Amino acid sequence: MQLFAQLATRFIGAILMRYLNAVFLLLLSATCLGAPGQFEGQATGQVQGVRIWPAPDNTRVVFDLNSPADYRVSTLTNPNRIEIELGNIAFTKLQPAFNAKHSFLTQLTSTPHAQGMRVTIDLKDGVQAKSFALKPNETYGHRLVVDLFPDKLPIARTGKALPAPPPDHAPSVTPPRDIVIAIDAGHGGEDPGARGSRGTAEKDVVLAIARKLEALVKKERGMRPVMIRDGDYFVSLRQRIHKARAQKADLFISIHADAFFTPDARGSSVFTLSQSGATNEASRWLASRENASDLVGGVSLDDKDELLASVLLDLSQTATIEASIDVGSSVLEALKGVGKVHKSHIEQAGFVVLKSPDIPSILVETAFISNPGEERKLRDAHHQQVLASAIMDGVRSYFAKRLPADSILARQETPAHQHVVGRGETLSSIAKRYQVSPASLRSTNASLAGGLLKAGQRLSIPQFLADVSE
């Protein structure tokens, strides 16, 4: 019996030791591999190229792959760099040419690594990264994307708050400003947009048209252009809206070149936001209003209850859509003088770039790049200029009817003894501004008999103080 007990003890001990060894080896293997996505087997894939897209506020690095790859991305400091381990990828020496002055990286190198390769990206100070894989599309195969951007992104202004009234003893007038036109060339960088039969990329021709429109706006008295994209780089749809709102744009114009599955479709189109698109966007804004002080017409939503916030947003969106249809109609009418239009009326859709609740926004499909004849025209610099001039004519026609009250043009067209009511102004704030009484304003202006004050309304100022308005 004692001998049996000894043999049993030895047997159990051996089994236990083998189990512990197996567990130890498994843990050691997991520790060496780090994150999920173990690199196993022989390298079967290949990095076919690297594309670097520098933009003013970010840099996108794209690895083109011939098959999906396991990858791990690590951010390291002292010095600042990113290491990307690619599994099941044959080693390829990568040293792409790029301008370090205009990007967030200073160097990109590659070295062999177990069952794959390691890519090291040396970074400038204060840069963070985001990585993700993309499946093949009509233009590219498998891709690994690494976006580099500043540690602390500037917070985009999300509204156009009206200036606070000055102290009682210091009446002043806000200096008149230029009308701001945000010009958005669609697509860019990693996103080429549609392609014509001759290989023309939408992103290239719309940028050429956008730059010509920019030059026309610069020549226009009292207007200032803002380019949302001024190079071959990618800007997300939401970021396009944020950039326009950060510049307090009065109008947003997104320029595109349409495509269809047959080459017969042709003509220009103009889109504004659909009501369903506005409803969806309203829900999005209302859901996030407590996390960001989103302004609508100068009124913050984050401290309003659900009903009031919904009403305020609906009023802002309704006015913006009406203005968008107005400017869109003017632009479409001008485009009819250039050639055939695809539809004789404004079309409405839920495009993300049209969803700003307080900036009139239009999307112009200049032509069908899928139509060989129109592709040829889109490549022609003269025709690009004609399209830009037509858009400018529509913009000019729109602002002839809807001048912002605080713009240079509105001030120049308003006699010195008159005041154009701005959004959010009250009778008492206007009276305070010109050092007159509300009662005298009412008695001087018959339009105030009903007690209503509307943005764009002109008021005569009694006992006008010339030194205040200049």
mmCIF file of N, CA and C in Angstrom, residues 8-62:
data_model
loop_
_atom_site.group_PDB
_atom_site.id
_atom_site.type_symbol
_atom_site.label_atom_id
_atom_site.label_comp_id
_atom_site.label_asym_id
_atom_site.label_seq_id
_atom_site.Cartn_x
_atom_site.Cartn_y
_atom_site.Cartn_z
ATOM 1 N N ALA A 8 1.763 6.677 -6.942
ATOM 2 C CA ALA A 8 0.659 7.593 -7.295
ATOM 3 C C ALA A 8 1.091 9.044 -7.144
ATOM 4 N N THR A 9 1.807 9.318 -6.053
ATOM 5 C CA THR A 9 2.265 10.693 -5.817
ATOM 6 C C THR A 9 3.200 11.151 -6.920
ATOM 7 N N ARG A 10 4.148 10.259 -7.309
ATOM 8 C CA ARG A 10 5.075 10.618 -8.385
ATOM 9 C C ARG A 10 4.338 10.855 -9.712
ATOM 10 N N PHE A 11 3.364 10.002 -10.004
ATOM 11 C CA PHE A 11 2.608 10.111 -11.252
ATOM 12 C C PHE A 11 1.840 11.435 -11.316
ATOM 13 N N ILE A 12 1.164 11.748 -10.205
ATOM 14 C CA ILE A 12 0.394 13.011 -10.157
ATOM 15 C C ILE A 12 1.325 14.200 -10.267
ATOM 16 N N GLY A 13 2.481 14.121 -9.618
ATOM 17 C CA GLY A 13 3.455 15.211 -9.673
ATOM 18 C C GLY A 13 3.959 15.441 -11.083
ATOM 19 N N ALA A 14 4.216 14.339 -11.812
ATOM 20 C CA ALA A 14 4.693 14.477 -13.193
ATOM 21 C C ALA A 14 3.643 15.132 -14.074
ATOM 22 N N ILE A 15 2.385 14.669 -13.893
ATOM 23 C CA ILE A 15 1.293 15.258 -14.678
ATOM 24 C C ILE A 15 1.158 16.749 -14.374
ATOM 25 N N LEU A 16 1.219 17.103 -13.104
ATOM 26 C CA LEU A 16 1.085 18.508 -12.694
ATOM 27 C C LEU A 16 2.221 19.353 -13.256
ATOM 28 N N MET A 17 3.440 18.807 -13.243
ATOM 29 C CA MET A 17 4.585 19.550 -13.758
ATOM 30 C C MET A 17 4.435 19.818 -15.253
ATOM 31 N N ARG A 18 3.978 18.774 -16.005
ATOM 32 C CA ARG A 18 3.761 18.967 -17.431
ATOM 33 C C ARG A 18 2.704 20.041 -17.706
ATOM 34 N N TYR A 19 1.659 20.049 -16.898
ATOM 35 C CA TYR A 19 0.577 21.043 -17.043
ATOM 36 C C TYR A 19 1.106 22.448 -16.793
ATOM 37 N N LEU A 20 1.900 22.587 -15.694
ATOM 38 C CA LEU A 20 2.445 23.907 -15.364
ATOM 39 C C LEU A 20 3.398 24.392 -16.456
ATOM 40 N N ASN A 21 4.211 23.488 -17.003
ATOM 41 C CA ASN A 21 5.120 23.863 -18.085
ATOM 42 C C ASN A 21 4.349 24.351 -19.315
ATOM 43 N N ALA A 22 3.257 23.657 -19.616
ATOM 44 C CA ALA A 22 2.441 24.047 -20.776
ATOM 45 C C ALA A 22 1.823 25.424 -20.579
ATOM 46 N N VAL A 23 1.310 25.657 -19.361
ATOM 47 C CA VAL A 23 0.718 26.960 -19.049
ATOM 48 C C VAL A 23 1.774 28.058 -19.138
ATOM 49 N N PHE A 24 2.997 27.752 -18.618
ATOM 50 C CA PHE A 24 4.073 28.744 -18.637
ATOM 51 C C PHE A 24 4.444 29.115 -20.066
ATOM 52 N N LEU A 25 4.574 28.106 -20.932
ATOM 53 C CA LEU A 25 4.926 28.359 -22.332
ATOM 54 C C LEU A 25 3.840 29.154 -23.048
ATOM 55 N N LEU A 26 2.578 28.852 -22.733
ATOM 56 C CA LEU A 26 1.464 29.586 -23.346
ATOM 57 C C LEU A 26 1.475 31.056 -22.941
ATOM 58 N N LEU A 27 1.706 31.290 -21.631
ATOM 59 C CA LEU A 27 1.765 32.664 -21.140
ATOM 60 C C LEU A 27 2.950 33.407 -21.733
ATOM 61 N N LEU A 28 4.091 32.712 -21.849
ATOM 62 C CA LEU A 28 5.268 33.350 -22.423
ATOM 63 C C LEU A 28 5.023 33.740 -23.867
ATOM 64 N N SER A 29 4.368 32.850 -24.619
ATOM 65 C CA SER A 29 4.057 33.128 -26.017
ATOM 66 C C SER A 29 3.133 34.323 -26.141
ATOM 67 N N ALA A 30 2.106 34.383 -25.297
ATOM 68 C CA ALA A 30 1.147 35.495 -25.339
ATOM 69 C C ALA A 30 1.833 36.807 -24.993
ATOM 70 N N THR A 31 2.767 36.764 -24.005
ATOM 71 C CA THR A 31 3.470 37.973 -23.602
ATOM 72 C C THR A 31 4.332 38.497 -24.735
ATOM 73 N N CYS A 32 5.005 37.600 -25.457
ATOM 74 C CA CYS A 32 5.864 38.012 -26.561
ATOM 75 C C CYS A 32 5.044 38.623 -27.700
ATOM 76 N N LEU A 33 3.883 38.043 -27.945
ATOM 77 C CA LEU A 33 3.065 38.521 -29.057
ATOM 78 C C LEU A 33 2.356 39.825 -28.730
ATOM 79 N N GLY A 34 2.076 40.090 -27.482
ATOM 80 C CA GLY A 34 1.421 41.343 -27.094
ATOM 81 C C GLY A 34 -0.047 41.323 -27.441
ATOM 82 N N ALA A 35 -0.493 42.255 -28.323
ATOM 83 C CA ALA A 35 -1.906 42.427 -28.628
ATOM 84 C C ALA A 35 -2.431 41.255 -29.441
ATOM 85 N N PRO A 36 -3.771 41.095 -29.490
ATOM 86 C CA PRO A 36 -4.374 40.028 -30.284
ATOM 87 C C PRO A 36 -3.972 40.138 -31.747
ATOM 88 N N GLY A 37 -4.140 39.043 -32.506
ATOM 89 C CA GLY A 37 -3.773 39.038 -33.911
ATOM 90 C C GLY A 37 -2.404 38.421 -34.088
ATOM 91 N N GLN A 38 -2.222 37.176 -33.634
ATOM 92 C CA GLN A 38 -0.909 36.545 -33.641
ATOM 93 C C GLN A 38 -0.413 36.374 -35.073
ATOM 94 N N PHE A 39 0.917 36.555 -35.241
ATOM 95 C CA PHE A 39 1.532 36.393 -36.535
ATOM 96 C C PHE A 39 1.983 34.950 -36.676
ATOM 97 N N GLU A 40 1.334 34.168 -37.499
ATOM 98 C CA GLU A 40 1.653 32.764 -37.657
ATOM 99 C C GLU A 40 1.885 32.443 -39.123
ATOM 100 N N GLY A 41 2.660 31.404 -39.372
ATOM 101 C CA GLY A 41 2.867 30.941 -40.728
ATOM 102 C C GLY A 41 3.856 31.796 -41.491
ATOM 103 N N GLN A 42 4.095 31.445 -42.740
ATOM 104 C CA GLN A 42 5.041 32.158 -43.576
ATOM 105 C C GLN A 42 4.407 33.419 -44.154
ATOM 106 N N ALA A 43 5.304 34.367 -44.475
ATOM 107 C CA ALA A 43 4.825 35.623 -45.047
ATOM 108 C C ALA A 43 4.240 35.369 -46.427
ATOM 109 N N THR A 44 2.999 35.783 -46.628
ATOM 110 C CA THR A 44 2.320 35.579 -47.911
ATOM 111 C C THR A 44 1.960 36.890 -48.597
ATOM 112 N N GLY A 45 1.938 37.984 -47.845
ATOM 113 C CA GLY A 45 1.536 39.270 -48.403
ATOM 114 C C GLY A 45 2.725 40.161 -48.702
ATOM 115 N N GLN A 46 2.397 41.350 -49.232
ATOM 116 C CA GLN A 46 3.441 42.295 -49.604
ATOM 117 C C GLN A 46 2.913 43.718 -49.522
ATOM 118 N N VAL A 47 3.772 44.644 -49.084
ATOM 119 C CA VAL A 47 3.460 46.069 -49.137
ATOM 120 C C VAL A 47 3.816 46.546 -50.536
ATOM 121 N N GLN A 48 2.830 46.979 -51.281
ATOM 122 C CA GLN A 48 3.056 47.367 -52.672
ATOM 123 C C GLN A 48 3.440 48.830 -52.843
ATOM 124 N N GLY A 49 3.252 49.601 -51.781
ATOM 125 C CA GLY A 49 3.632 51.005 -51.861
ATOM 126 C C GLY A 49 3.139 51.777 -50.659
ATOM 127 N N VAL A 50 3.675 52.976 -50.478
ATOM 128 C CA VAL A 50 3.278 53.871 -49.390
ATOM 129 C C VAL A 50 2.953 55.231 -49.996
ATOM 130 N N ARG A 51 1.805 55.779 -49.609
ATOM 131 C CA ARG A 51 1.407 57.112 -50.066
ATOM 132 C C ARG A 51 1.238 58.017 -48.855
ATOM 133 N N ILE A 52 1.820 59.203 -48.932
ATOM 134 C CA ILE A 52 1.769 60.152 -47.816
ATOM 135 C C ILE A 52 1.048 61.411 -48.291
ATOM 136 N N TRP A 53 -0.033 61.755 -47.569
ATOM 137 C CA TRP A 53 -0.866 62.900 -47.952
ATOM 138 C C TRP A 53 -0.785 63.972 -46.868
ATOM 139 N N PRO A 54 0.096 64.967 -46.996
ATOM 140 C CA PRO A 54 0.139 66.039 -45.993
ATOM 141 C C PRO A 54 -0.992 67.042 -46.194
ATOM 142 N N ALA A 55 -1.651 67.418 -45.111
ATOM 143 C CA ALA A 55 -2.684 68.448 -45.114
ATOM 144 C C ALA A 55 -2.292 69.494 -44.074
ATOM 145 N N PRO A 56 -2.930 70.653 -44.078
ATOM 146 C CA PRO A 56 -2.559 71.690 -43.106
ATOM 147 C C PRO A 56 -2.687 71.241 -41.655
ATOM 148 N N ASP A 57 -3.664 70.381 -41.342
ATOM 149 C CA ASP A 57 -3.882 70.021 -39.946
ATOM 150 C C ASP A 57 -3.765 68.522 -39.684
ATOM 151 N N ASN A 58 -3.246 67.746 -40.624
ATOM 152 C CA ASN A 58 -3.031 66.320 -40.402
ATOM 153 C C ASN A 58 -2.167 65.760 -41.514
ATOM 154 N N THR A 59 -1.701 64.545 -41.321
ATOM 155 C CA THR A 59 -0.986 63.821 -42.383
ATOM 156 C C THR A 59 -1.517 62.397 -42.416
ATOM 157 N N ARG A 60 -1.857 61.912 -43.588
ATOM 158 C CA ARG A 60 -2.349 60.542 -43.742
ATOM 159 C C ARG A 60 -1.268 59.704 -44.427
ATOM 160 N N VAL A 61 -0.949 58.553 -43.807
ATOM 161 C CA VAL A 61 0.010 57.604 -44.370
ATOM 162 C C VAL A 61 -0.775 56.349 -44.751
ATOM 163 N N VAL A 62 -0.682 55.939 -46.014
ATOM 164 C CA VAL A 62 -1.449 54.802 -46.509
ATOM 165 C C VAL A 62 -0.493 53.723 -47.027
#
